[in-house]
Coordinates of C-alpha atoms and ligand atoms in Angstrom, one line a residue:
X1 CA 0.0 0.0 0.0
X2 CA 1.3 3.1 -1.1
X3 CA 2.0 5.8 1.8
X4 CA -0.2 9.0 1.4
X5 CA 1.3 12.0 1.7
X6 CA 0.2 15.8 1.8
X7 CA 1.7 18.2 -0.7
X8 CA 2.2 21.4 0.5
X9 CA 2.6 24.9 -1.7
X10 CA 2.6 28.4 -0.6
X11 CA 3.7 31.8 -2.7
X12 CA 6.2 33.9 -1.7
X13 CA 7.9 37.5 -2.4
X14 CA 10.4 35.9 -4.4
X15 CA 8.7 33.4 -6.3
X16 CA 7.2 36.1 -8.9
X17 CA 10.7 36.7 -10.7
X18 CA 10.8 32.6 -10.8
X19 CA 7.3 32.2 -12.2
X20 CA 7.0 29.4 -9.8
X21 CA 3.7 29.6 -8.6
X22 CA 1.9 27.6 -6.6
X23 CA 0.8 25.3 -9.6
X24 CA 4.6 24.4 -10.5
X25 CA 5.7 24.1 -7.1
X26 CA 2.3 21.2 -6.7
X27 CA 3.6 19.8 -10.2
X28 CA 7.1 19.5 -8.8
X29 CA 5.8 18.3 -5.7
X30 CA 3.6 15.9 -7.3
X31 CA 6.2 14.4 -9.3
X32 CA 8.6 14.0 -6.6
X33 CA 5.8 11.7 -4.9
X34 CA 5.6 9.9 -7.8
X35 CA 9.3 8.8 -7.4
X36 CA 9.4 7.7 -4.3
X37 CA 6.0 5.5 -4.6
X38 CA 4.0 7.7 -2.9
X39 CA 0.4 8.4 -3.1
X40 CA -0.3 12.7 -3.1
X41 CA -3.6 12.6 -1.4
X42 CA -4.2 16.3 -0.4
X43 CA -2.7 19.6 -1.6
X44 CA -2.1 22.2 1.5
X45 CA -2.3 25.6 -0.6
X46 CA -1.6 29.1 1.3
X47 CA -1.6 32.1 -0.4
X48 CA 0.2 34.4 2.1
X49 CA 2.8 36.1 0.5
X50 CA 4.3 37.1 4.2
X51 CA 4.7 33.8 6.1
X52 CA 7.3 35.6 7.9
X53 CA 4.7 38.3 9.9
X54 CA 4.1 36.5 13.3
X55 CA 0.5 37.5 12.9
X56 CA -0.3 35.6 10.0
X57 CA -2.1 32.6 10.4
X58 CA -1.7 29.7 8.5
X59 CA -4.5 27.8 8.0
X60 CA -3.9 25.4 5.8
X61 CA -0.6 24.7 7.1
X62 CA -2.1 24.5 10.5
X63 CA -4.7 21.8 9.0
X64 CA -1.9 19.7 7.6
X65 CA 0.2 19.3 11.1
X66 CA -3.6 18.4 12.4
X67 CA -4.3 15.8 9.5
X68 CA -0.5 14.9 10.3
X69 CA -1.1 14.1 14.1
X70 CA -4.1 12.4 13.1
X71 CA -3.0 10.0 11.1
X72 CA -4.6 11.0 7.6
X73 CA -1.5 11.5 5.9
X74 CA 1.9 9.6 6.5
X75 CA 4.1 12.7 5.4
X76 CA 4.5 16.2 3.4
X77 CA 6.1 17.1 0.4
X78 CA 7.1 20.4 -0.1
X79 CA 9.1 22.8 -2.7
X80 CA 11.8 23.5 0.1
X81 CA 12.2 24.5 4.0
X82 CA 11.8 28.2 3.2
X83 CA 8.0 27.9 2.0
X84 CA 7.3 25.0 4.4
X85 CA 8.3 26.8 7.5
X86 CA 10.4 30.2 7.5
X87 CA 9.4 31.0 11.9
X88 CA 10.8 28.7 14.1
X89 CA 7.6 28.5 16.2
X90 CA 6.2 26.7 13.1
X91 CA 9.0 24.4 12.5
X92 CA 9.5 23.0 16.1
X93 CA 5.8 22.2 16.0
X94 CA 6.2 19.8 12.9
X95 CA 9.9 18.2 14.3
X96 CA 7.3 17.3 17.4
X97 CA 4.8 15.4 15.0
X98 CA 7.7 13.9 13.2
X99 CA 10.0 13.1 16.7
X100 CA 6.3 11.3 17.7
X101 CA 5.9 9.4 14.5
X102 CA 9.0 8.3 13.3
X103 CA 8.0 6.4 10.5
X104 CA 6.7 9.5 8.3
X105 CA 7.8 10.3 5.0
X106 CA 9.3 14.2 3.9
X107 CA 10.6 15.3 1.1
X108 CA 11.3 18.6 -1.1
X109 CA 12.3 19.3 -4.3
X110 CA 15.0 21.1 -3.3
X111 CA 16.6 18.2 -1.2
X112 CA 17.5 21.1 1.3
X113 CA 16.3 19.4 4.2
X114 CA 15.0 15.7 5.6
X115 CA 12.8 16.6 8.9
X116 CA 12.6 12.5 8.6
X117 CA 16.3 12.0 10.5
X118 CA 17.7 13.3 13.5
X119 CA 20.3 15.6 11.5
X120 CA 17.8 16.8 8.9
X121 CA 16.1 18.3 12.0
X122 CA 19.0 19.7 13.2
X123 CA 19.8 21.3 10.0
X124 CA 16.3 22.6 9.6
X125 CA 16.8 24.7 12.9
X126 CA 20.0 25.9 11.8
X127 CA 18.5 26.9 8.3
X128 CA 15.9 28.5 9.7
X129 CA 17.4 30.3 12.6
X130 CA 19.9 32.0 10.3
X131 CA 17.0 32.0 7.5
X132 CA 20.0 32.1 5.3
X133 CA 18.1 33.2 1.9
X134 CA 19.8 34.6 -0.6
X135 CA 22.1 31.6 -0.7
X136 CA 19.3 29.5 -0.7
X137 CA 17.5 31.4 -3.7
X138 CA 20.9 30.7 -6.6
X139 CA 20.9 27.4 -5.5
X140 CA 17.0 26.7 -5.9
X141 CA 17.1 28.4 -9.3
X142 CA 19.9 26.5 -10.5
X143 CA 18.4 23.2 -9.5
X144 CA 15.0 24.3 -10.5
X145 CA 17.0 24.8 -14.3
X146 CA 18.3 21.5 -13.6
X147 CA 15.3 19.8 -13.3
X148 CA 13.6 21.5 -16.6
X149 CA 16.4 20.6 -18.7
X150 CA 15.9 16.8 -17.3
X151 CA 12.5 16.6 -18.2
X152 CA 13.3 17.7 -21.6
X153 CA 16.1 15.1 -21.8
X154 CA 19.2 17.3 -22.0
X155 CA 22.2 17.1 -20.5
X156 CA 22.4 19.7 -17.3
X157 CA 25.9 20.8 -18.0
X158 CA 28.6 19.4 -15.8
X159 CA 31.1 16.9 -16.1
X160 CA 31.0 13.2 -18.3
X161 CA 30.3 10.2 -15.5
X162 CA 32.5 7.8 -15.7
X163 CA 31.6 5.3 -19.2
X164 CA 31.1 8.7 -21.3
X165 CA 33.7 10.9 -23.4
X166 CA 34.9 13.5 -21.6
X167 CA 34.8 16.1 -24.7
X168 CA 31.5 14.6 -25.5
X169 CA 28.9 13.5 -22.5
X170 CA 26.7 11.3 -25.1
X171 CA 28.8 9.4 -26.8
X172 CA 30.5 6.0 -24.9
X173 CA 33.9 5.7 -24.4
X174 CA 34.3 2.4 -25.4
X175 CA 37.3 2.0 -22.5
X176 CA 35.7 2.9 -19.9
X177 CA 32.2 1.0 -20.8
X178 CA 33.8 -2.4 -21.0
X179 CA 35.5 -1.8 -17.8
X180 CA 31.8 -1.1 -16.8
X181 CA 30.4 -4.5 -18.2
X182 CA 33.6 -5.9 -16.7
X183 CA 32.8 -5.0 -13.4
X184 CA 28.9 -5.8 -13.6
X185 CA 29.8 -9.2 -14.6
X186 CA 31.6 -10.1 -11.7
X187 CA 29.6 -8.1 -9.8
X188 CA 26.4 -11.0 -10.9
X189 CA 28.7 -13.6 -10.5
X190 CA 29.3 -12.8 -6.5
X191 CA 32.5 -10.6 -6.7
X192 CA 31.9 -8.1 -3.6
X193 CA 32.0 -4.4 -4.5
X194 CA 34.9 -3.9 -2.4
X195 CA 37.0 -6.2 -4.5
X196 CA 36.2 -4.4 -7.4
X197 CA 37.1 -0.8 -6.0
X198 CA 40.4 -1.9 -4.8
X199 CA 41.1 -3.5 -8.6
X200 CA 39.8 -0.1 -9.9
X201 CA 42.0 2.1 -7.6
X202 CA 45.3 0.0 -8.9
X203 CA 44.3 0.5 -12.3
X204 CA 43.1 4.3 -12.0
X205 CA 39.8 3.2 -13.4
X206 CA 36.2 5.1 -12.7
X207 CA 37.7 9.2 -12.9
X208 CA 38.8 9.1 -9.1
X209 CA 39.6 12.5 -7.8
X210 CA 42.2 14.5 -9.3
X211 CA 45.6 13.8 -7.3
X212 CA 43.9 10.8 -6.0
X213 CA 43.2 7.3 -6.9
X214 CA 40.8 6.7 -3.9
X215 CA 37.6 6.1 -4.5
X216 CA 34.3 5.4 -2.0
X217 CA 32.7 2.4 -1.8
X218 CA 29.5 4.1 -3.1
X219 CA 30.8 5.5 -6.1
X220 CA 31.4 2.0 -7.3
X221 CA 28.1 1.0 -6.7
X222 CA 26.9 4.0 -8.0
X223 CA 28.7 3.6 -11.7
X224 CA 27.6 0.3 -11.9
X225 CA 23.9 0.5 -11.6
X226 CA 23.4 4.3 -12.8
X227 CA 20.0 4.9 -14.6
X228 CA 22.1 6.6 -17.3
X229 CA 23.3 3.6 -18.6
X230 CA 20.0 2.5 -20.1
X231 CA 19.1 5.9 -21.1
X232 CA 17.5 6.9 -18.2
X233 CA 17.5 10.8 -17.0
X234 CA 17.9 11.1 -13.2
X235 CA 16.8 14.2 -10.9
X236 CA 19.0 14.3 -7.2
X237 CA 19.4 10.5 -8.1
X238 CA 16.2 9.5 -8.8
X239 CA 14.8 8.3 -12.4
X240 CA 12.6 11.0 -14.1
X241 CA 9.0 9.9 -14.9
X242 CA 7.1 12.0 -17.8
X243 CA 3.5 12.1 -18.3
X244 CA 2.8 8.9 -19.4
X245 CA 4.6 7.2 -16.8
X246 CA 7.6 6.2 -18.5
X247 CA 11.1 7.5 -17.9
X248 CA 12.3 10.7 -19.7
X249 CA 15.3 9.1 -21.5
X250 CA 18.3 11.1 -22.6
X251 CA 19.5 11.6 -25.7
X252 CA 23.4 10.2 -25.2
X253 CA 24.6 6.6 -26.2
X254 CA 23.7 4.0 -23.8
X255 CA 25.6 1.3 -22.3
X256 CA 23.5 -1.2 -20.7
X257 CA 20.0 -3.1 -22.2
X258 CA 17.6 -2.8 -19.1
X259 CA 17.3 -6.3 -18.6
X260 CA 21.4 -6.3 -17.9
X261 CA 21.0 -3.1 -15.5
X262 CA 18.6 -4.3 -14.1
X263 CA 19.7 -7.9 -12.9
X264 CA 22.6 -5.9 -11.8
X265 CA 20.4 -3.3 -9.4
X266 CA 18.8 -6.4 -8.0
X267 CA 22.0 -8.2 -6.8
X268 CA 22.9 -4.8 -5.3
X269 CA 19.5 -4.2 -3.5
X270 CA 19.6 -8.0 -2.3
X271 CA 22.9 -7.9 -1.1
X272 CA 22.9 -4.4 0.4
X273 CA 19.5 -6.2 2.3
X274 CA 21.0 -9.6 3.4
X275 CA 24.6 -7.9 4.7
X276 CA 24.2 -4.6 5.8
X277 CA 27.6 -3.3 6.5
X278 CA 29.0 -7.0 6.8
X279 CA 32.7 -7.6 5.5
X280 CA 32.6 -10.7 3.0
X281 CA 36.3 -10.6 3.2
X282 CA 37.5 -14.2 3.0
X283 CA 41.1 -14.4 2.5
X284 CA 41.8 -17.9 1.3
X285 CA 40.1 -20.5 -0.8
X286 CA 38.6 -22.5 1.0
X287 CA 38.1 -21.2 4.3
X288 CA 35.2 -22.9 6.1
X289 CA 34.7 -24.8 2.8
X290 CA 37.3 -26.7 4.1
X291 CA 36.9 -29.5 6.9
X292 CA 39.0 -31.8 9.4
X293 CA 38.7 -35.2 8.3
X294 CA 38.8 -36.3 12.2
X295 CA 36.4 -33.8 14.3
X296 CA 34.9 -32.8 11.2
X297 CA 34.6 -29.2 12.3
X298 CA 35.5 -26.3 9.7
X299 CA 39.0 -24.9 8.9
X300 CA 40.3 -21.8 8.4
X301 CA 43.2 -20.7 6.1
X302 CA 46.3 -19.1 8.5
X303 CA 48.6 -17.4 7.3
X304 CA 52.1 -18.0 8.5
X305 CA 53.7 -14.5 9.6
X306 CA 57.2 -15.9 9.2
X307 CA 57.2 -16.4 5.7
X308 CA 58.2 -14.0 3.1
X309 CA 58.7 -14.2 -0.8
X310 CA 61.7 -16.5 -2.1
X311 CA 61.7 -17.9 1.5
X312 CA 60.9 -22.0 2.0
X313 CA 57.8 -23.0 4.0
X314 CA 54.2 -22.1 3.9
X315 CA 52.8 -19.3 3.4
X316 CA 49.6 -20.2 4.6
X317 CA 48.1 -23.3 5.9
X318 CA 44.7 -24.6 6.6
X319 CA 44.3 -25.2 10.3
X320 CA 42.0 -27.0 12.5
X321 CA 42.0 -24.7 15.7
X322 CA 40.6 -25.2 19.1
X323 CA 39.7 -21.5 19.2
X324 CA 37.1 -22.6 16.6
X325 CA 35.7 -25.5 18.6
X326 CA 38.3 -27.9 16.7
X327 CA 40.2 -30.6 17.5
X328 CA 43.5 -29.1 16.3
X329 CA 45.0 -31.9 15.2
X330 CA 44.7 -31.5 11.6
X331 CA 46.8 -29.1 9.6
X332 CA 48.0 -28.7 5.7
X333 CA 49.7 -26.2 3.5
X334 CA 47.8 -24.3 1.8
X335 CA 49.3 -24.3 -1.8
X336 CA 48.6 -27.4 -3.1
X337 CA 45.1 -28.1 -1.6
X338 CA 44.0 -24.9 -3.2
X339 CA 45.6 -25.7 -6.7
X340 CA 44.2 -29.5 -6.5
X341 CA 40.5 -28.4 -5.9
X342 CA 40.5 -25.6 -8.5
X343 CA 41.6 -28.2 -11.2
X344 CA 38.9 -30.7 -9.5
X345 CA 36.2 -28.3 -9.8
X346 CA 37.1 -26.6 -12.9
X347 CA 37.5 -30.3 -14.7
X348 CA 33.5 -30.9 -13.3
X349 CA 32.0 -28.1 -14.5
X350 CA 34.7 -28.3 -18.3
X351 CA 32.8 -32.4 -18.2
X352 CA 29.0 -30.9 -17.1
X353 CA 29.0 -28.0 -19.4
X354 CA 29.8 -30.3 -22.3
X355 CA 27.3 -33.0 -21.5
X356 CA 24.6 -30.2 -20.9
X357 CA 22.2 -28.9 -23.4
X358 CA 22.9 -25.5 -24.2
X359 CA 20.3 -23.3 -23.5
X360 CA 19.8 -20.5 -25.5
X361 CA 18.7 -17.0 -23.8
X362 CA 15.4 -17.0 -22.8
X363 CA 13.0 -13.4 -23.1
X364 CA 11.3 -13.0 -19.6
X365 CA 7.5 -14.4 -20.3
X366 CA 5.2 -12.1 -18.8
X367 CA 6.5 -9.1 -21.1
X368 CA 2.8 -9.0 -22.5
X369 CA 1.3 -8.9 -19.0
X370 CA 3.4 -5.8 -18.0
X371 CA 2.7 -4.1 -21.0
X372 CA -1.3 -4.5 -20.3
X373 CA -1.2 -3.0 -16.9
X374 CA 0.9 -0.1 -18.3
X375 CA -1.7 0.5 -20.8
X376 CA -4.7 -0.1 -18.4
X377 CA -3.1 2.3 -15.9
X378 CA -2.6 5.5 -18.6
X379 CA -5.7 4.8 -20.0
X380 CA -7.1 4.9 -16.3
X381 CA -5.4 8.5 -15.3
X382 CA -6.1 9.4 -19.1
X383 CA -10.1 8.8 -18.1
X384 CA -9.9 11.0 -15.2
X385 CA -7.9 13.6 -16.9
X386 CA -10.9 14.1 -19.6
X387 CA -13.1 13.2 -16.3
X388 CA -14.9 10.3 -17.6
X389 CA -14.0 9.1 -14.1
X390 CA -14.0 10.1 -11.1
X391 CA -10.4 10.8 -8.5
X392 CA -12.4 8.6 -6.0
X393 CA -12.9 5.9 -8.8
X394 CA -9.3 6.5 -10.1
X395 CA -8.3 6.1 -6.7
X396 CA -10.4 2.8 -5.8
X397 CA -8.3 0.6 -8.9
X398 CA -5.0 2.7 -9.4
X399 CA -3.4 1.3 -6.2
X400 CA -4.2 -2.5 -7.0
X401 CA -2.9 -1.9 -10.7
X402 CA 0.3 -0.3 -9.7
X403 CA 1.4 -3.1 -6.7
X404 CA 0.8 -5.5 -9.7
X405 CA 3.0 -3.6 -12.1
X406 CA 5.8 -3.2 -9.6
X407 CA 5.8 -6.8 -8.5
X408 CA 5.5 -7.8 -12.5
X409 CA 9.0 -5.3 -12.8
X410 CA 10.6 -7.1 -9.7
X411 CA 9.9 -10.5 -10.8
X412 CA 11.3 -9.9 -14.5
X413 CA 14.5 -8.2 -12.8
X414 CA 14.5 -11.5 -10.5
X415 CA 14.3 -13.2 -14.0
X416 CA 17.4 -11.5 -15.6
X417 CA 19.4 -11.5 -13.0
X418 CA 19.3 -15.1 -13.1
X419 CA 19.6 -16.0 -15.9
X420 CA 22.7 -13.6 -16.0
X421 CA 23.8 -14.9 -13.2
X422 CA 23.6 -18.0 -14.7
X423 CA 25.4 -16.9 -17.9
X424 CA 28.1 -15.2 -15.8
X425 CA 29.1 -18.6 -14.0
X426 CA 29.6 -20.4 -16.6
X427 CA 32.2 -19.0 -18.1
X428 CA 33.9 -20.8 -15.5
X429 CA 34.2 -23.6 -18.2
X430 CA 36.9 -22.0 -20.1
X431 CA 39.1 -20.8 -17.4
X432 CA 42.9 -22.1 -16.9
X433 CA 44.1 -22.6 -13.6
X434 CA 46.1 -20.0 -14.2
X435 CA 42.9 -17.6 -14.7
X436 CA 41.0 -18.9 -12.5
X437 CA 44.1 -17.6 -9.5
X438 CA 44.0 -14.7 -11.3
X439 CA 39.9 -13.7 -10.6
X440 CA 38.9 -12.2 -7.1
X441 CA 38.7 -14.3 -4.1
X442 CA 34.7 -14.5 -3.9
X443 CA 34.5 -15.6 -7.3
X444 CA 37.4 -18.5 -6.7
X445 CA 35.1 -19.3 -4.0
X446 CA 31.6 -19.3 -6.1
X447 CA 33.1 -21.6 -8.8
X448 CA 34.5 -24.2 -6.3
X449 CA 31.3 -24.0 -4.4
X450 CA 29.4 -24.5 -7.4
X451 CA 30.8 -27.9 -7.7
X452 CA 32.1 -28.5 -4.2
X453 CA 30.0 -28.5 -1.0
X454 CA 33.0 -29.1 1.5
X455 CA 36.4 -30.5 1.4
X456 CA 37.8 -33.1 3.9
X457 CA 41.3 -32.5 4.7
X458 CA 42.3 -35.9 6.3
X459 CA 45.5 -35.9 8.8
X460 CA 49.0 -37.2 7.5
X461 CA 51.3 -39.4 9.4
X462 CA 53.6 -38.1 11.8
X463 CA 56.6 -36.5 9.8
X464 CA 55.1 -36.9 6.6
X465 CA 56.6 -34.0 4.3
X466 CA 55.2 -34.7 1.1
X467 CA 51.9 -33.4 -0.2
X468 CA 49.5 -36.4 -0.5
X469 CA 46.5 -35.8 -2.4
X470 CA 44.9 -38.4 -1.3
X471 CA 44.0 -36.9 1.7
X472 CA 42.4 -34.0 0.2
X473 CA 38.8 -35.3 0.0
X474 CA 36.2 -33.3 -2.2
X475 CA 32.6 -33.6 -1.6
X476 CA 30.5 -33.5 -4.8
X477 CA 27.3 -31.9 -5.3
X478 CA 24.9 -33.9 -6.1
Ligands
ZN1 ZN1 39.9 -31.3 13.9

């Protein structure tokens, strides 16, 4: 169920020499719901053009912190701070109803404030006390240009992200892209986003900083599944919807199909949902894949501290430890365990893939479906538009329609990330062992898992030097 939200507008001095008017800043309003799923149920319109005189009442404003309090709406959107609440008497009354009811939504267009968090309040006070305008005022206009030239699909100046030309924002450069697709791909095929930062900052990839080669974790993430990849034009990070419900698209060179971009949001937005801020950092093989063949418990890879390139000896060795509940009787080097159950797995999967049928790309099947309930839904809103329905009608079979056309885009996302998934694995089958110790540590991991469900390392005789493989026991998947 979407949340329902108030949208509040209000004139002031300086909106004249803006033409924004109370019916762009309800348009912009309106279409900032729209992006963040929310359902505009009731426009709060004053028409003060003094907010600031303490004997000015508010009345609408006063009725939305009432319908607020009372439950009827689960948040406001409005054009900024400075037309929501310029006195501080006015503002401290709404942080109350928001520090009562956490769970309600706020927004502007403006981004300048979020009364939702703790600091958004604070900031609010601050803005307010110092009711720091004219600042305020280049900054709105320049974002409120922003916004017009995204909704007509041109580029708002600035420079190219990273998988564009930098002379030339709309066309691809080709380097850049495939380092893209690179990243995506093992991205799909389990490679944390960490791993790929750190290959990106040794190979000065993604336009770090100038002087720097640093780059945050988020950026990453951010180049990877970027609307403007398929097209899309974004406003403060969110994709632009025009009329008809379909995203404005740009008019520069694209780099991903949707069904790619999307499989590749979908890993993200699992991943960030089933680790939030947990490390995947494994640093050998097969750490808790691995398993003592006499207490059976799991074993983790050490490394030895002594050891140091062109010296003999270990460099790491996989050790069952009492500190993990082991027995601690069972140790091996590393080395050749690891390079025995990559040829292993990497020899099952050569021997599957060729006794497999191949299976040639499938389309996601309910394509038709989607497309119906797109249509149904513009042709409901066009029907209240030229008022052959009613809002109260509109508003009894919109809702229904548009859960079932966002669950119909999250299962065909589901679908092609799957599949490329799928795709992305299997190019295990052509890898040397070579490669393979050449890929990131998670996806070593994935393709011995793929094959592998644990290895048995079974203990050697006292004093026994050489490496004995068959000791090393795999356990197939069925
Ligand atoms: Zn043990």
């Amino acid at each position: 169920m979407a949340r329902k939200v108030g949208i509040y507008t209000r004139i002031s001095r300086d909106d004249e020499g803006e033409s924004l008017g109370v019916a762009r800043q309800r348009e912009d309003c309106e279409r900032l719901a729209d992006l963040r799923n929310w359902q505009a149920v009731k426009v709060y319109e004053d028409n003060d053009v003094s907010a600031f005189k303490r004997n000015v009442r508010r009345e609408e404003f006063e009725l939305m912190l009432t319908d607020l309090r009372a439950g009827l709406i689960d948040g406001i959107v409005a054009y900024d701070l400075d037309r929501l609440a310029r006195k501080p008497q006015d503002l401290e009354r709404l942080i109350e109803i928001y520090d009562d009811r956490p769970r309600l939504e706020f927004a502007t267009v403006t981004n300048d404030v979020n009364l939702g968090t703790a600091d958004g309040r604070t900031m609010a006070r601050v803005m307010v006390a110092f009711a720091n305008k004219s600042s305020h005022d280049t900054s709105r206009r320049l974002k409120r240009k922003h916004l017009e030239l995204a909704q007509q699909g041109k580029a708002s100046g600035g420079p190219a992200p990273y998988g564009w030309q930098k002379g030339d924002p709309e066309k691809v450069d080709q380097e850049a892209a495939r380092h893209i697709k690179e990243a995506q791909k093992e991205l799909l095929a389990g490679v944390r986003i960490g791993t790929i930062r750190t290959r990106w900052q040794e190979q000065g990839l993604g336009n770090p900083r100038e002087g720097t080669k640093r780059m945050a974790h988020h950026r990453v993430t951010h180049i990877l599944t970027n609307p403007r990849l398929v097209g899309y034009r974004t406003y403060h990070g969110e994709i632009l919807y025009g009329e008809d419900g379909s995203p404005v698209m740009g008019d520069w060179e694209t780099i991903n199909t949707v069904e790619e971009w999307e499989a590749v949001c979908a890993v993200v937005a699992e991943r960030q949902k089933s680790q939030p801020g947990r490390s995947l950092a494994r640093t050998y093989l097969l750490s808790g894949i691995a398993r003592c063949g006499l207490c059976k418990s799991k074993i983790r890879g050490q490394t030895n501290h002594k050891w140091q390139p062109g010296s003999k000896g270990a460099r790491y060795k996989y050790q069952c430890s009492k500190v993990n509940g082991g027995c601690g009787k069972v140790a091996r080097v590393g080395e050749p365990v690891d390079e025995l159950i990559a040829q292993l797995a990497l020899e099952e999967q050569r021997d599957r893939a060729a006794s497999a049928d191949v299976s040639p790309e499938r389309r996601w099947p309910r394509e038709q479906e989607l497309n119906d309930l797109n249509t149904d839904i513009a042709q409901l809103i066009e029907a209240e538009k030229n008022k052959s329905i009613s809002v109260s009608t509109l508003l009894q079979v919109l809702p229904e329609k548009e859960r079932q056309r966002d669950e119909l885009k999250l299962d065909r996302a589901r679908f092609y990330k799957e599949q490329k998934q799928a795709e992305a694995k299997d190019d295990a089958v052509d890898l040397s062992l070579e490669e393979f110790f050449d890929l990131p540590i998670e996806r070593q991991r994935e393709i011995v898992l793929h094959s592998l469900s644990a290895v048995f390392i079974h203990p050697s005789g006292r004093g026994k030097r050489v490496f004995d493989p068959d000791l090393i026991e795999p356990v197939w998947r069925e």
